[in-house]
mmCIF file of C-alpha atoms and ligand atoms in Angstrom:
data_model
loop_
_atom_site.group_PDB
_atom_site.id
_atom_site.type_symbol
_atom_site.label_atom_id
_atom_site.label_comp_id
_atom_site.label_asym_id
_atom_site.label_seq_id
_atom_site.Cartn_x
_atom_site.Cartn_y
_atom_site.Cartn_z
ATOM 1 C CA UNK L 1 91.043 43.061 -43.472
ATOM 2 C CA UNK L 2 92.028 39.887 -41.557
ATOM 3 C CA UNK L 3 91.478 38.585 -38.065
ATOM 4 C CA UNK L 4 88.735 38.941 -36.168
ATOM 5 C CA UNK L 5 87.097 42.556 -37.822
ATOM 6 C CA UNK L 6 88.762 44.601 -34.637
ATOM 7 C CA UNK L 7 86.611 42.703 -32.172
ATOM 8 C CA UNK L 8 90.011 41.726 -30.560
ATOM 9 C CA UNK L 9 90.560 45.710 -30.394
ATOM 10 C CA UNK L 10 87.374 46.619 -29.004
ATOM 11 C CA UNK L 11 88.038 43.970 -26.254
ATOM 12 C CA UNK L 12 91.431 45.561 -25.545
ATOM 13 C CA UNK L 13 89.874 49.259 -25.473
ATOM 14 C CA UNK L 14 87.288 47.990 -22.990
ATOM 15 C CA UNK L 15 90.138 45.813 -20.615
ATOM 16 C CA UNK L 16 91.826 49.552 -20.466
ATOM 17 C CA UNK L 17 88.375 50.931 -19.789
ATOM 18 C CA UNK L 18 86.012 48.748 -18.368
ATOM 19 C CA UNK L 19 82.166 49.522 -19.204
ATOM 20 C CA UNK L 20 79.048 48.751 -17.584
ATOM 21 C CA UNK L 21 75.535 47.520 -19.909
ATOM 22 C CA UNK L 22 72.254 47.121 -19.033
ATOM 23 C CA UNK L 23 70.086 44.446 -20.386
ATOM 24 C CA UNK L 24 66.602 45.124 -20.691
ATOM 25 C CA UNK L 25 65.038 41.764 -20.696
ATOM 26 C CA UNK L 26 66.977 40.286 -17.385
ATOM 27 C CA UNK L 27 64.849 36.920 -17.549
ATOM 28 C CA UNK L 28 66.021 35.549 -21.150
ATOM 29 C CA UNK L 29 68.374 32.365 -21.263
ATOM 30 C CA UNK L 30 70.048 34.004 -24.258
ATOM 31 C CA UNK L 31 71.172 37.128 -21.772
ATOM 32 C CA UNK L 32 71.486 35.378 -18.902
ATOM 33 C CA UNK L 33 74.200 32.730 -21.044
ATOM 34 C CA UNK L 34 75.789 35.541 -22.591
ATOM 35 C CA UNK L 35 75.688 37.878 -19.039
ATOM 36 C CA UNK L 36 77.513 34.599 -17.479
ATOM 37 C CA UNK L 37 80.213 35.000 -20.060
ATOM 38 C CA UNK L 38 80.645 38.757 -19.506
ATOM 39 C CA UNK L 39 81.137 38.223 -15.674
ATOM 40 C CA UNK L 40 83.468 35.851 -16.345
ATOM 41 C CA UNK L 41 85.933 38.766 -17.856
ATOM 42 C CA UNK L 42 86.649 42.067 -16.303
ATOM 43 C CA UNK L 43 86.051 44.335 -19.003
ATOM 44 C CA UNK L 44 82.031 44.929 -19.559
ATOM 45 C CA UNK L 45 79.855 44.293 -16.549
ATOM 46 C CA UNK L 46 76.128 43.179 -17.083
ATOM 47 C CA UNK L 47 73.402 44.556 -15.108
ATOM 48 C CA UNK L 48 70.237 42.939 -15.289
ATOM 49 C CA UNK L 49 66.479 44.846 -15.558
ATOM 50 C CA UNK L 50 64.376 42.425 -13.777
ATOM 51 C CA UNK L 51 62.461 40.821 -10.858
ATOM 52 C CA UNK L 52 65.747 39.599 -8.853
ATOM 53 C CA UNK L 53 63.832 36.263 -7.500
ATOM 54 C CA UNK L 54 62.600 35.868 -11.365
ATOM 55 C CA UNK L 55 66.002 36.717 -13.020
ATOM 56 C CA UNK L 56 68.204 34.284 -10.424
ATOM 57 C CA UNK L 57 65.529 31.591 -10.955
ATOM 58 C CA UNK L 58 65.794 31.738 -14.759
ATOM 59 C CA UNK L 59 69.217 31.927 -14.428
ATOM 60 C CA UNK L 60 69.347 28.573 -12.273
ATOM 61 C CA UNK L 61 67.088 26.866 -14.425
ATOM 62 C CA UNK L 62 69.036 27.377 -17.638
ATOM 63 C CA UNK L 63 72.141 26.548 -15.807
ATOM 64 C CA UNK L 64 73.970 29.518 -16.420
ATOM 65 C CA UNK L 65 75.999 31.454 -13.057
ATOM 66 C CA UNK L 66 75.445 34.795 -12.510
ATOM 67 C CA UNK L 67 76.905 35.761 -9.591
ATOM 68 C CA UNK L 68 78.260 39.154 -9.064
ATOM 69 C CA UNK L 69 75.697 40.825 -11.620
ATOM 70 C CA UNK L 70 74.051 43.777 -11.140
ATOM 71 C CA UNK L 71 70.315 43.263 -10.900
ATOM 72 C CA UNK L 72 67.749 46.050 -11.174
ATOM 73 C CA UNK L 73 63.884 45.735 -10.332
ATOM 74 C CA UNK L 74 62.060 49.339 -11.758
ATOM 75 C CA UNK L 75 59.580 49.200 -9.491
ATOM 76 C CA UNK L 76 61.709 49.101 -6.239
ATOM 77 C CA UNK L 77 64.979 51.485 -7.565
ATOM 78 C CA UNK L 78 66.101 53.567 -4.635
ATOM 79 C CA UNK L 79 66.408 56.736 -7.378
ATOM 80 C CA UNK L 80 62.831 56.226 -8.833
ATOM 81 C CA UNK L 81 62.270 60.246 -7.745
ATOM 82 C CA UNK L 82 65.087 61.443 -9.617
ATOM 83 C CA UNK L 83 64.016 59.526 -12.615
ATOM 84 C CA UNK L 84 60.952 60.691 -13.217
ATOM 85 C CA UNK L 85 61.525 64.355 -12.755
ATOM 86 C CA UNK L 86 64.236 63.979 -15.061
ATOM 87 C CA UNK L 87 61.945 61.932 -17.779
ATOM 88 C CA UNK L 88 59.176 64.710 -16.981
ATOM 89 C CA UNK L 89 61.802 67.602 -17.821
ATOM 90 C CA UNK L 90 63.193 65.831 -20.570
ATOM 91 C CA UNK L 91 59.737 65.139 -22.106
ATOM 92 C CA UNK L 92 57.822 68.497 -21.063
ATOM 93 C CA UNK L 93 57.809 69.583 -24.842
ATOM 94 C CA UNK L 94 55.153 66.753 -24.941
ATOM 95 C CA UNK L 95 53.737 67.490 -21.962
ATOM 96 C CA UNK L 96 54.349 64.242 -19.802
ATOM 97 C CA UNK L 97 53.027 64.446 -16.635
ATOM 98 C CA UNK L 98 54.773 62.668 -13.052
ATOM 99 C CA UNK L 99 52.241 60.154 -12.989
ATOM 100 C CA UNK L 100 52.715 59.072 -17.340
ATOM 101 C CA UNK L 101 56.524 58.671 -16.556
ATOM 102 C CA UNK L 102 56.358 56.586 -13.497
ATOM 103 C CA UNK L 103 53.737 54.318 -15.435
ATOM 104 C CA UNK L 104 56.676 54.380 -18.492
ATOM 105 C CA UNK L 105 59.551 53.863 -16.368
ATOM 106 C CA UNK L 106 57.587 50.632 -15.235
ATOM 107 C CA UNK L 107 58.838 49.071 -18.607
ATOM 108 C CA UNK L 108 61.856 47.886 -18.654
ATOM 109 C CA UNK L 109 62.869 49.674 -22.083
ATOM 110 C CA UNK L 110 61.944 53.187 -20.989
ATOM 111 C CA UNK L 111 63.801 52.500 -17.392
ATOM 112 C CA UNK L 112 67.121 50.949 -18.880
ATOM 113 C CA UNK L 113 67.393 53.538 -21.689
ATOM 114 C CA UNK L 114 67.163 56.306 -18.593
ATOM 115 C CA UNK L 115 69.964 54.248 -16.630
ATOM 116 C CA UNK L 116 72.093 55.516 -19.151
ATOM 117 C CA UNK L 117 70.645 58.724 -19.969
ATOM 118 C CA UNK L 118 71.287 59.527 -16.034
ATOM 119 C CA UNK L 119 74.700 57.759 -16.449
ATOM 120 C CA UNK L 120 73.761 54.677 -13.905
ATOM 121 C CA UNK L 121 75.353 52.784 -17.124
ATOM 122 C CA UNK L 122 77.260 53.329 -20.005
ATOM 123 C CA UNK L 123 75.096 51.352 -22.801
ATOM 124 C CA UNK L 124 72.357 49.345 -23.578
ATOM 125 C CA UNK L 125 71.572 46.241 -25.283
ATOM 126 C CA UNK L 126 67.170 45.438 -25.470
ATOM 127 C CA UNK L 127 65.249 43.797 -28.316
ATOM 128 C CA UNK L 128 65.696 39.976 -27.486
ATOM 129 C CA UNK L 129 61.865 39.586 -27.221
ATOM 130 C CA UNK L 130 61.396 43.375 -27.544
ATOM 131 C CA UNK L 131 60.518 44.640 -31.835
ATOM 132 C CA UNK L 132 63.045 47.035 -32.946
ATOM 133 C CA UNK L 133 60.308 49.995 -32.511
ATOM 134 C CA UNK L 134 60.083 49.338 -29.187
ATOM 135 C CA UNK L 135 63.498 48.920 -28.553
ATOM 136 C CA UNK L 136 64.682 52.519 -30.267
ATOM 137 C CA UNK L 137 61.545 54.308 -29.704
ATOM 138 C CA UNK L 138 63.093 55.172 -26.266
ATOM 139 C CA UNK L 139 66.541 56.266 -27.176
ATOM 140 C CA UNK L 140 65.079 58.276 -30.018
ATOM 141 C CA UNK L 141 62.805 60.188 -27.568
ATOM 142 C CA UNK L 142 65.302 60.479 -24.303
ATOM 143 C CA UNK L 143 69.449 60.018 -25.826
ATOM 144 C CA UNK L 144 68.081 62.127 -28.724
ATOM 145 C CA UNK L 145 70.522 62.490 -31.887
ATOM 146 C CA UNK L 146 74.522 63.581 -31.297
ATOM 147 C CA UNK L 147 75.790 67.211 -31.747
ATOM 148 C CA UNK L 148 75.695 67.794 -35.373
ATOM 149 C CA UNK L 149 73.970 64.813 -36.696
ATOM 150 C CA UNK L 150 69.897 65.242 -37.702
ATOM 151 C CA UNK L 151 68.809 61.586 -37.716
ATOM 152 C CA UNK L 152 69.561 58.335 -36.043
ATOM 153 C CA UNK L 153 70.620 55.748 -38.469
ATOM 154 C CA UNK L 154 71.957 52.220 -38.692
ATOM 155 C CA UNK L 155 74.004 50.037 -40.166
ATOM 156 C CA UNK L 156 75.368 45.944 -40.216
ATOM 157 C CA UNK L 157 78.805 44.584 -40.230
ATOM 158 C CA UNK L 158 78.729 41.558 -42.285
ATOM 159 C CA UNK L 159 81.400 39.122 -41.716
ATOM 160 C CA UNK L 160 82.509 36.259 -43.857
ATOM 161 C CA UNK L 161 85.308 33.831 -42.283
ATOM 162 C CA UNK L 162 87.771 33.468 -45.309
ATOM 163 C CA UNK L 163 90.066 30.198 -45.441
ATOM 164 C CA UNK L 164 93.171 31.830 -46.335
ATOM 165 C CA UNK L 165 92.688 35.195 -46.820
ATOM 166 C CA UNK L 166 91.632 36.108 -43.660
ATOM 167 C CA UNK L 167 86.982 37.790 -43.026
ATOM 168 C CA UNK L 168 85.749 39.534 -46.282
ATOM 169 C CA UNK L 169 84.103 42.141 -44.228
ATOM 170 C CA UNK L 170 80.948 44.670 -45.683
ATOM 171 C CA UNK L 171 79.023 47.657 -43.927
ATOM 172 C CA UNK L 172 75.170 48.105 -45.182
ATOM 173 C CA UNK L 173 72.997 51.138 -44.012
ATOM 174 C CA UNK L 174 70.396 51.711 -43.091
ATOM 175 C CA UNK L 175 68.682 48.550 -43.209
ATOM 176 C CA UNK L 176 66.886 48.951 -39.552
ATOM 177 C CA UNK L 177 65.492 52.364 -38.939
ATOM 178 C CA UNK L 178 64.599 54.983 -41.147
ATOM 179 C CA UNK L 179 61.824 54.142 -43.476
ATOM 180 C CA UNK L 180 62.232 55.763 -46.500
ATOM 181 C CA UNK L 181 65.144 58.171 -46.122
ATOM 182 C CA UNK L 182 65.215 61.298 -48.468
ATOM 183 C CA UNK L 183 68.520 62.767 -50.298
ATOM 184 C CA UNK L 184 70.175 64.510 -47.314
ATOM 185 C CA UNK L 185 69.403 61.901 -44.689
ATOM 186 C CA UNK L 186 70.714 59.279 -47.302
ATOM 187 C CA UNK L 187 74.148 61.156 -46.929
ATOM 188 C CA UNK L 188 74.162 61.196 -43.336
ATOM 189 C CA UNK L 189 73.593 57.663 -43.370
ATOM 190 C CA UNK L 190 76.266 57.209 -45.569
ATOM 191 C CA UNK L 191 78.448 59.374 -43.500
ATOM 192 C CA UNK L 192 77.657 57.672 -40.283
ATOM 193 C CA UNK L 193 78.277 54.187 -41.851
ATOM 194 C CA UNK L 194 81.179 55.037 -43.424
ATOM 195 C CA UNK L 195 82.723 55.956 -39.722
ATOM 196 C CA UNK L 196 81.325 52.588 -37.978
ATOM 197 C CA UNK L 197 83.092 50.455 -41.023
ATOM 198 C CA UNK L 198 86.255 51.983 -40.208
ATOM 199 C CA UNK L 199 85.853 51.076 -36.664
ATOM 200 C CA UNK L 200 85.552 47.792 -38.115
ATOM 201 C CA UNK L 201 88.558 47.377 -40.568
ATOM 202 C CA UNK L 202 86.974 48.263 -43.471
ATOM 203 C CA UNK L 203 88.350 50.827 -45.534
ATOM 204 C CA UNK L 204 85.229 52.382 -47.308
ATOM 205 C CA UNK L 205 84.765 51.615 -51.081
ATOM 206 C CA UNK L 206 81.146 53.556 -50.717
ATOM 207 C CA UNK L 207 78.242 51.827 -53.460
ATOM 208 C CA UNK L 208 74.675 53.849 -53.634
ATOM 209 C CA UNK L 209 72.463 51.238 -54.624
ATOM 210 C CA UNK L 210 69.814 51.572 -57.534
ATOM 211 C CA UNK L 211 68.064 49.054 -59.634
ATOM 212 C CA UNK L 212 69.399 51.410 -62.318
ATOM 213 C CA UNK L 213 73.657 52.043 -62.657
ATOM 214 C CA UNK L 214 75.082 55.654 -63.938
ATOM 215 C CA UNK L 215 71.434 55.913 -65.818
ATOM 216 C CA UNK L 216 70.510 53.077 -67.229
ATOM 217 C CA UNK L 217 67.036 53.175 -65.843
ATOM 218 C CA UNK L 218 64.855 56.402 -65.079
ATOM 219 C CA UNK L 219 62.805 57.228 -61.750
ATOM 220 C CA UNK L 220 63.149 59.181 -58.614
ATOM 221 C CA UNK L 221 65.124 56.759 -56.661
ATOM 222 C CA UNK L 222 67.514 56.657 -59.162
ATOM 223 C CA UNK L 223 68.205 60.573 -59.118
ATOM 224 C CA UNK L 224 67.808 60.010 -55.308
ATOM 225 C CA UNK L 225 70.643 57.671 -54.681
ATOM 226 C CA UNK L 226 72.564 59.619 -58.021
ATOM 227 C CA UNK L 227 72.197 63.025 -56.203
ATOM 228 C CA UNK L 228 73.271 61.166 -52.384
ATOM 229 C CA UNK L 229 76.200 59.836 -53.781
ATOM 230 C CA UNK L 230 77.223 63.271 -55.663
ATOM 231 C CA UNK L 231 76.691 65.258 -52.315
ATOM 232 C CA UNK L 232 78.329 62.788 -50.015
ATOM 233 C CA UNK L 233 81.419 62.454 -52.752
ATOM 234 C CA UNK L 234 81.538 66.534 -52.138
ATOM 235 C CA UNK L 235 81.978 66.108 -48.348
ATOM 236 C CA UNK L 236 84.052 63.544 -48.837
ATOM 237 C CA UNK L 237 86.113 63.896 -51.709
ATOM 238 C CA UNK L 238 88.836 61.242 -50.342
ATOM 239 C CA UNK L 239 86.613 58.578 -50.195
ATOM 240 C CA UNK L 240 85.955 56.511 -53.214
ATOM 241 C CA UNK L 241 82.190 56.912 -53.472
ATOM 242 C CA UNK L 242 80.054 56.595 -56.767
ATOM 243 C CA UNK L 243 76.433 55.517 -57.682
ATOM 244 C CA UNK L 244 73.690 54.936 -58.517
ATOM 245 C CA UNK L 245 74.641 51.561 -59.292
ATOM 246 C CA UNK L 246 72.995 48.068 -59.479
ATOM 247 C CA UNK L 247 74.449 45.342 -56.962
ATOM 248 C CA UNK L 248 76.240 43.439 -59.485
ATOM 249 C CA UNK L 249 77.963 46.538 -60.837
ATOM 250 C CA UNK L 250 78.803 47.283 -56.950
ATOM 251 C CA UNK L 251 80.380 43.459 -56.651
ATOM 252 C CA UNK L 252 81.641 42.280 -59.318
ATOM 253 C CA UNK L 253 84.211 43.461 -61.959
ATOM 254 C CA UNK L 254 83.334 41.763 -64.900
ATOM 255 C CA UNK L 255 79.976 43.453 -65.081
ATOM 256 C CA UNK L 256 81.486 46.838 -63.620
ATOM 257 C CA UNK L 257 83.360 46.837 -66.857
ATOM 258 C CA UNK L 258 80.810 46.722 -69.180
ATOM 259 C CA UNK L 259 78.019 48.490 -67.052
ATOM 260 C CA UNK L 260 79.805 51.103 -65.111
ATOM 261 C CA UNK L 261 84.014 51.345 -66.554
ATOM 262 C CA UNK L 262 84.248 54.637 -65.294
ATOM 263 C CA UNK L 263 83.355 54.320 -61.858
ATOM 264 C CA UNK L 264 86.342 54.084 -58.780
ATOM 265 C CA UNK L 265 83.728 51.927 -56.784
ATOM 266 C CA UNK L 266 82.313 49.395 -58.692
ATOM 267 C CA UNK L 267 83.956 45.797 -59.057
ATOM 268 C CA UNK L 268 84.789 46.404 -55.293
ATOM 269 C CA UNK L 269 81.923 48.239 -53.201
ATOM 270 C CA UNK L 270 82.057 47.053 -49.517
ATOM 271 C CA UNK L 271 80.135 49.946 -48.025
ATOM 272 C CA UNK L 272 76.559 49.866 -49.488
ATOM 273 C CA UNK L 273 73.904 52.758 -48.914
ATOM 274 C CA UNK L 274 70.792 50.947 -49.830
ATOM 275 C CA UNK L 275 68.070 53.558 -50.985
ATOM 276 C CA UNK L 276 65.281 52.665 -48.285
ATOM 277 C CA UNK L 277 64.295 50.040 -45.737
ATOM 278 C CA UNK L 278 63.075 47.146 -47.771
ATOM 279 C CA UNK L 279 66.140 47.065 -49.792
ATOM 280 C CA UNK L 280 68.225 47.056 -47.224
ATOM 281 C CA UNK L 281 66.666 44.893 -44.952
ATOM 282 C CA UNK L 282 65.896 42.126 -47.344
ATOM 283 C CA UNK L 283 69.567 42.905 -48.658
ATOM 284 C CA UNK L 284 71.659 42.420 -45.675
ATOM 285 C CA UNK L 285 69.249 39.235 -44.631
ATOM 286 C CA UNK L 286 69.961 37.433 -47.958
ATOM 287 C CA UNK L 287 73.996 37.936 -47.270
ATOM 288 C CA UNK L 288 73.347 36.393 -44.411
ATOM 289 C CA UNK L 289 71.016 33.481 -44.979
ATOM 290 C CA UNK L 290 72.205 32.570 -48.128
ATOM 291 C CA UNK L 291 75.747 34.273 -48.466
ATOM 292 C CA UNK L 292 77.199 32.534 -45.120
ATOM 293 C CA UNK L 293 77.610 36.202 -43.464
ATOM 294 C CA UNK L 294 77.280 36.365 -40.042
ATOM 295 C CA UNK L 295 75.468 39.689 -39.516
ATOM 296 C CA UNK L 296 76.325 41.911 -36.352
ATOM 297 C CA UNK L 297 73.767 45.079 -36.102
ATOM 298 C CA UNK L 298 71.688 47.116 -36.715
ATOM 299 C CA UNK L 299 74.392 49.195 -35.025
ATOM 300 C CA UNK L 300 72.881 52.130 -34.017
ATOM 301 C CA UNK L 301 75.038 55.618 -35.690
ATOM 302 C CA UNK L 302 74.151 58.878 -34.740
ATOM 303 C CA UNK L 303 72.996 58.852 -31.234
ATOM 304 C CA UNK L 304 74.066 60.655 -27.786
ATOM 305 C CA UNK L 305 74.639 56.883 -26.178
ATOM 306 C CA UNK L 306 75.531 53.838 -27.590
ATOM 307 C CA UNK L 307 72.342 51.977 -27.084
ATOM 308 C CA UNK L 308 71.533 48.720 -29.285
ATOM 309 C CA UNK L 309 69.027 46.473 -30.450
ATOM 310 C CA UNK L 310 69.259 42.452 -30.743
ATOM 311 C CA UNK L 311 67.135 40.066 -33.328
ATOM 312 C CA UNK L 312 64.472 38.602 -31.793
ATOM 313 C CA UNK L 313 66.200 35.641 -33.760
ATOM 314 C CA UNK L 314 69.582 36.151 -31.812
ATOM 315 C CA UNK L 315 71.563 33.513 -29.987
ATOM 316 C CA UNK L 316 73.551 34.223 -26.755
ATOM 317 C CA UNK L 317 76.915 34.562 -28.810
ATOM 318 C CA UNK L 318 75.483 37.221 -30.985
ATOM 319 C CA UNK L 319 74.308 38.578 -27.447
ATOM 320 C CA UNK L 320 77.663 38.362 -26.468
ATOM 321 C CA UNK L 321 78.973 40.199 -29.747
ATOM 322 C CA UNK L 322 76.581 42.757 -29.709
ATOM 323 C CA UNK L 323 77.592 43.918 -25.890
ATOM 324 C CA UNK L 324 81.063 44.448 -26.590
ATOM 325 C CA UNK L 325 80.364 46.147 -29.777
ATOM 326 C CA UNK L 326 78.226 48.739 -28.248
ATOM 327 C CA UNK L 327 79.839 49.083 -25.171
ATOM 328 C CA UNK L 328 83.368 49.487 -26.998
ATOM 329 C CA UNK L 329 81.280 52.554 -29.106
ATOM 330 C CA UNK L 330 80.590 53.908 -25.386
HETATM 331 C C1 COA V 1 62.482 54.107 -35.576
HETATM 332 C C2 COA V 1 60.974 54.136 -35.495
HETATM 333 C C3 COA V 1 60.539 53.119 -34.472
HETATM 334 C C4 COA V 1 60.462 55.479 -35.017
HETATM 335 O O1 COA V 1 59.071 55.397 -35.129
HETATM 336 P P1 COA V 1 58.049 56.140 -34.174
HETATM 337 O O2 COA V 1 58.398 55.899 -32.746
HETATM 338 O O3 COA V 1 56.696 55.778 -34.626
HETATM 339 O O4 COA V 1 58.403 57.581 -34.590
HETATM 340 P P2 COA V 1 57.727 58.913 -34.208
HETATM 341 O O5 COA V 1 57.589 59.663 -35.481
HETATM 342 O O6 COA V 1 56.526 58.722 -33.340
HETATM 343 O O7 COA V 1 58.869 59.589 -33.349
HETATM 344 C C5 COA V 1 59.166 59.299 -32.004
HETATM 345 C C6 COA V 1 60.328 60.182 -31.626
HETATM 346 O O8 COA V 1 61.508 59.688 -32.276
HETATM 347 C C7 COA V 1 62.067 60.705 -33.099
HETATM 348 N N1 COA V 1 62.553 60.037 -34.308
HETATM 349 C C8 COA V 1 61.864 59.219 -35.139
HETATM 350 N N2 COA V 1 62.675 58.722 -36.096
HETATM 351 C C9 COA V 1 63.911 59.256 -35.853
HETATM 352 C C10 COA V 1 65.167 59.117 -36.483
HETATM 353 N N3 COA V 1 65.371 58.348 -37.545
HETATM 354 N N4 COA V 1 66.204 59.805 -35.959
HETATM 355 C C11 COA V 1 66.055 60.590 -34.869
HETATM 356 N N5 COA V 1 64.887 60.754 -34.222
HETATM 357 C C12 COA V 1 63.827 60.084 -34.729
HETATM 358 C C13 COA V 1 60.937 61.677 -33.388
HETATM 359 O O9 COA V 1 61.460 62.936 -33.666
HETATM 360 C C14 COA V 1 60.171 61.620 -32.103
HETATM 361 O O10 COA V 1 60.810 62.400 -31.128
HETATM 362 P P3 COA V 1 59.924 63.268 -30.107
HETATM 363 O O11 COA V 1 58.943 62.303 -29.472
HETATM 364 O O12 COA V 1 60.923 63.820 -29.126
HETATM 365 O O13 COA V 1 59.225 64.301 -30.935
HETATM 366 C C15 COA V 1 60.375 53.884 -36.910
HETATM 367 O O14 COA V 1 61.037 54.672 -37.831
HETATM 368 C C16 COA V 1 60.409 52.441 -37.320
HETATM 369 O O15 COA V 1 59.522 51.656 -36.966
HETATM 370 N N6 COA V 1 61.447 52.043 -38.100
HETATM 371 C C17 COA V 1 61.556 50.679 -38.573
HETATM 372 C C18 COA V 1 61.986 49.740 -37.470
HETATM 373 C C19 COA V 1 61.926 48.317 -37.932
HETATM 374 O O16 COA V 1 60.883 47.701 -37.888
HETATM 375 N N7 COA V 1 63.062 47.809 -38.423
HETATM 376 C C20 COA V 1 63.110 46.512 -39.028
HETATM 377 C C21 COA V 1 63.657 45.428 -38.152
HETATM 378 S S1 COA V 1 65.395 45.536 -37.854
#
C-alpha cells in the first residue's frame, strides 16, 4: 500500500458523482474552515445545520468564505410537516408522539440524521462538540442497520507516512461503539472491517486480539476472541485470519516465531479485532499518540447511510478527511 490510502480514489469516485453532506454543528470554525475547502471543489457540497445569521457570522469572524453553501435552520425548514410524520411513523414502535418529534427534530443531530434518512442529503458528518452517543444514537434509531447485517459497528484507518516505502496502513474495530461485543457480533465486526480496509488499500491480514496467544492464558475472552476468529475463518476461508493472539505476536515476527509459528497472521496482522471497547479504544489512541498514526474514524460499518462521527479533538483537516471518506461510502 502506497500513496495516499485511496483517498485520491475516493476523490475521483465523488468528481464522477458528486455528493451532498450535512454538518450538524453549522457554527464551528473547524466546519466552517473545512466547509470553505469543500466549496472550493465540485465534488462534495456542504450544507450547514444552523441559525443562517449565526453560521455566516461565525464564518466571517474566523475568516473562512462560505459562499454558495447550503444553510439549514430546523426550526424554519419549509418540509418540517413531512418530517415529523415520517419520524412519528418511523418511531411508532416506541410510541413517539407529533409533538416529541418536533421537540427532537429541534436538535440539530436528530434533524440532520433525517435529512438523509428523507434523502435531502446523502451523508452526515456530527460530533465536533457533539459525544459519540449523541452523535450515533440517531442513526442507530432512524438509518437502522443494512440488509443482512445485525449490529452497527466501527472501525479506524490508521495511517503512517513511510519515507520510502510509501503509508504503512492498519484497520482496528470496533474501538467506538459496541461495548462489549459477544462471539457473533465480534465476527460481524470483523467482517465489516475487513470490507472498509479494502476500501482503503489494505489487503486484510485479520489478528483477534487476546492478552493470551493460541492458549497461553485461560479465561472467557480468550475462548471469545479463539471461537470469533474460528467462525469468521469459516466464512471466510480466503482470508488469512487467526487468533487469539497477543499484540506482539500480531506485529512482530520474531516473537510470532516463538509464541505463535504456526499461525498465517502473526508477524504481519494489519486488521485487528480488538475483543471489547477499552481495548480498542485505548489501542488505536496509543498508535496514534505515541506511534505517529494519524487516525481517520470511527468509520461507521454496517448502517443504511453513511453517517459519521468526528473527535471532539478534531482539526478542520481531519474534518475535511472525514467528509470525503463518508461521503465516498455514500
Ligand atoms: C452506541 C451507543 C450510543 C448506543 O447506546 P444507547 O443509545 O444507550 O443504546 P440503546 O440501547 O438505548 O439503543 C438505542 C437504539 O439503538 C439501537 N442500537 C444500540 N446499539 C446498537 C448497535 N451497536 N447496532 C445497531 N443498533 C444499536 C437499539 O436497538 C435502539 O434502537 P431502538 O430505539 O429502535 O429500539 C452506546 O453503545 C455507546 O455509548 N457506545 C459507546 C460510544 C462511545 O462513547 N465511544 C467512545 C468514543 S469514540
Amino acid at each position: 500500500m502506497t500513496g495516499d490510502f485511496g483517498f485520491g480514489a475516493m476523490i475521483d469516485k465523488l468528481k464522477k458523482s458528486p455528493k451532498t453532506i450535512v454538518f450538524t454543528e453549522g457554527c464551528d470554525p473547524r466546519i466552517l474552515e473545512a466547509s470553505s475547502r469543500l466549496l472550493a471543489s465540485s465534488f462534495l457540497k456542504p450544507i450547514l445545520i444552523g441559525f443562517p445569521d449565526d453560521i455566516y457570522s461565525a464564518a466571517e469572524e474566523a475568516g473562512f468564505n462560505i459562499r454558495g453553501a447550503k444553510i439549514i435552520d430546523p426550526n424554519n425548514f419549509d418540509d418540517i410537516d413531512k418530517m415529523v410524520d415520517t419520524f412519528v411513523e418511523l418511531r411508532k414502535s416506541k410510541g413517539v408522539t407529533p409533538e416529541e418529534a418536533r421537540e427532537m427534530l429541534g436538535k440539530p443531530n436528530y434533524f440532520g440524521t433525517m435529512l438523509v434518512k428523507m434523502g435531502y442529503a446523502d451523508a452526515l458528518l456530527g460530533g465536533a462538540t457533539y459525544s459519540t452517543a449523541d452523535t450515533v444514537r440517531p442513526a442507530l434509531q432512524l438509518i437502522k442497520t443494512k440488509p443482512g447485517n445485525k449490529i452497527v459497528s466501527s472501525c479506524f484507518i490508521l495511517v503512517r507516512p513511510g519515507a520510502t516505502n510509501g503509508n504503512e496502513v492498519l484497520a482496528m474495530g470496533d474501538c467506538a461503539i459496541n461495548i462489549k461485543p459477544n462471539e457473533d457480533e465480534l465476527v460481524e465486526i470483523a467482517e465489516e472491517t475487513i470490507k472498509c480496509a479494502r476500501l482503503f488499500g489494505v489487503d486484510p491480514s485479520v489478528a483477534f486480539l487476546s492478552y493470551s496467544t493460541d492458549g497461553s492464558g485461560k479465561g472467557e475472552d480468550v475462548d471469545k476472541m479463539r471461537n470469533a476468529a474460528r467462525k469468521t475463518k469459516q466464512k471466510n476461508p480466503t482470508v488469512p485470519i487467526d487468533g487469539e493472539m497477543q499484540f506482539d505476536a500480531a506485529v512482530s515476527s520474531r516473537v510470532a516465531q516463538k509464541k505463535f509459528p504456526t499461525s498465517e497472521v502473526a508477524g504481519h496482522a494489519n486488521t485487528f479485532i480488538f475483543p471489547d471497547i477499552n481495548a480498542g479504544n485505548i489501542g488505536y489512541k496509543i498508535a496514534q499518540r505515541l506511534g505517529r498514526f494519524d487516525a481517520y474514524g470511527p468509520i461507521l460499518l454496517g448502517l443504511n447511510s453513511p453517517i459519521n462521527d468526528l473527535s471532539r479533538g478534531c482539526n478542520a483537516i481531519e474534518v475535511y478527511s472525514m467528509a470525503i471518506i463518508t461521503a465516498a461510502l455514500a
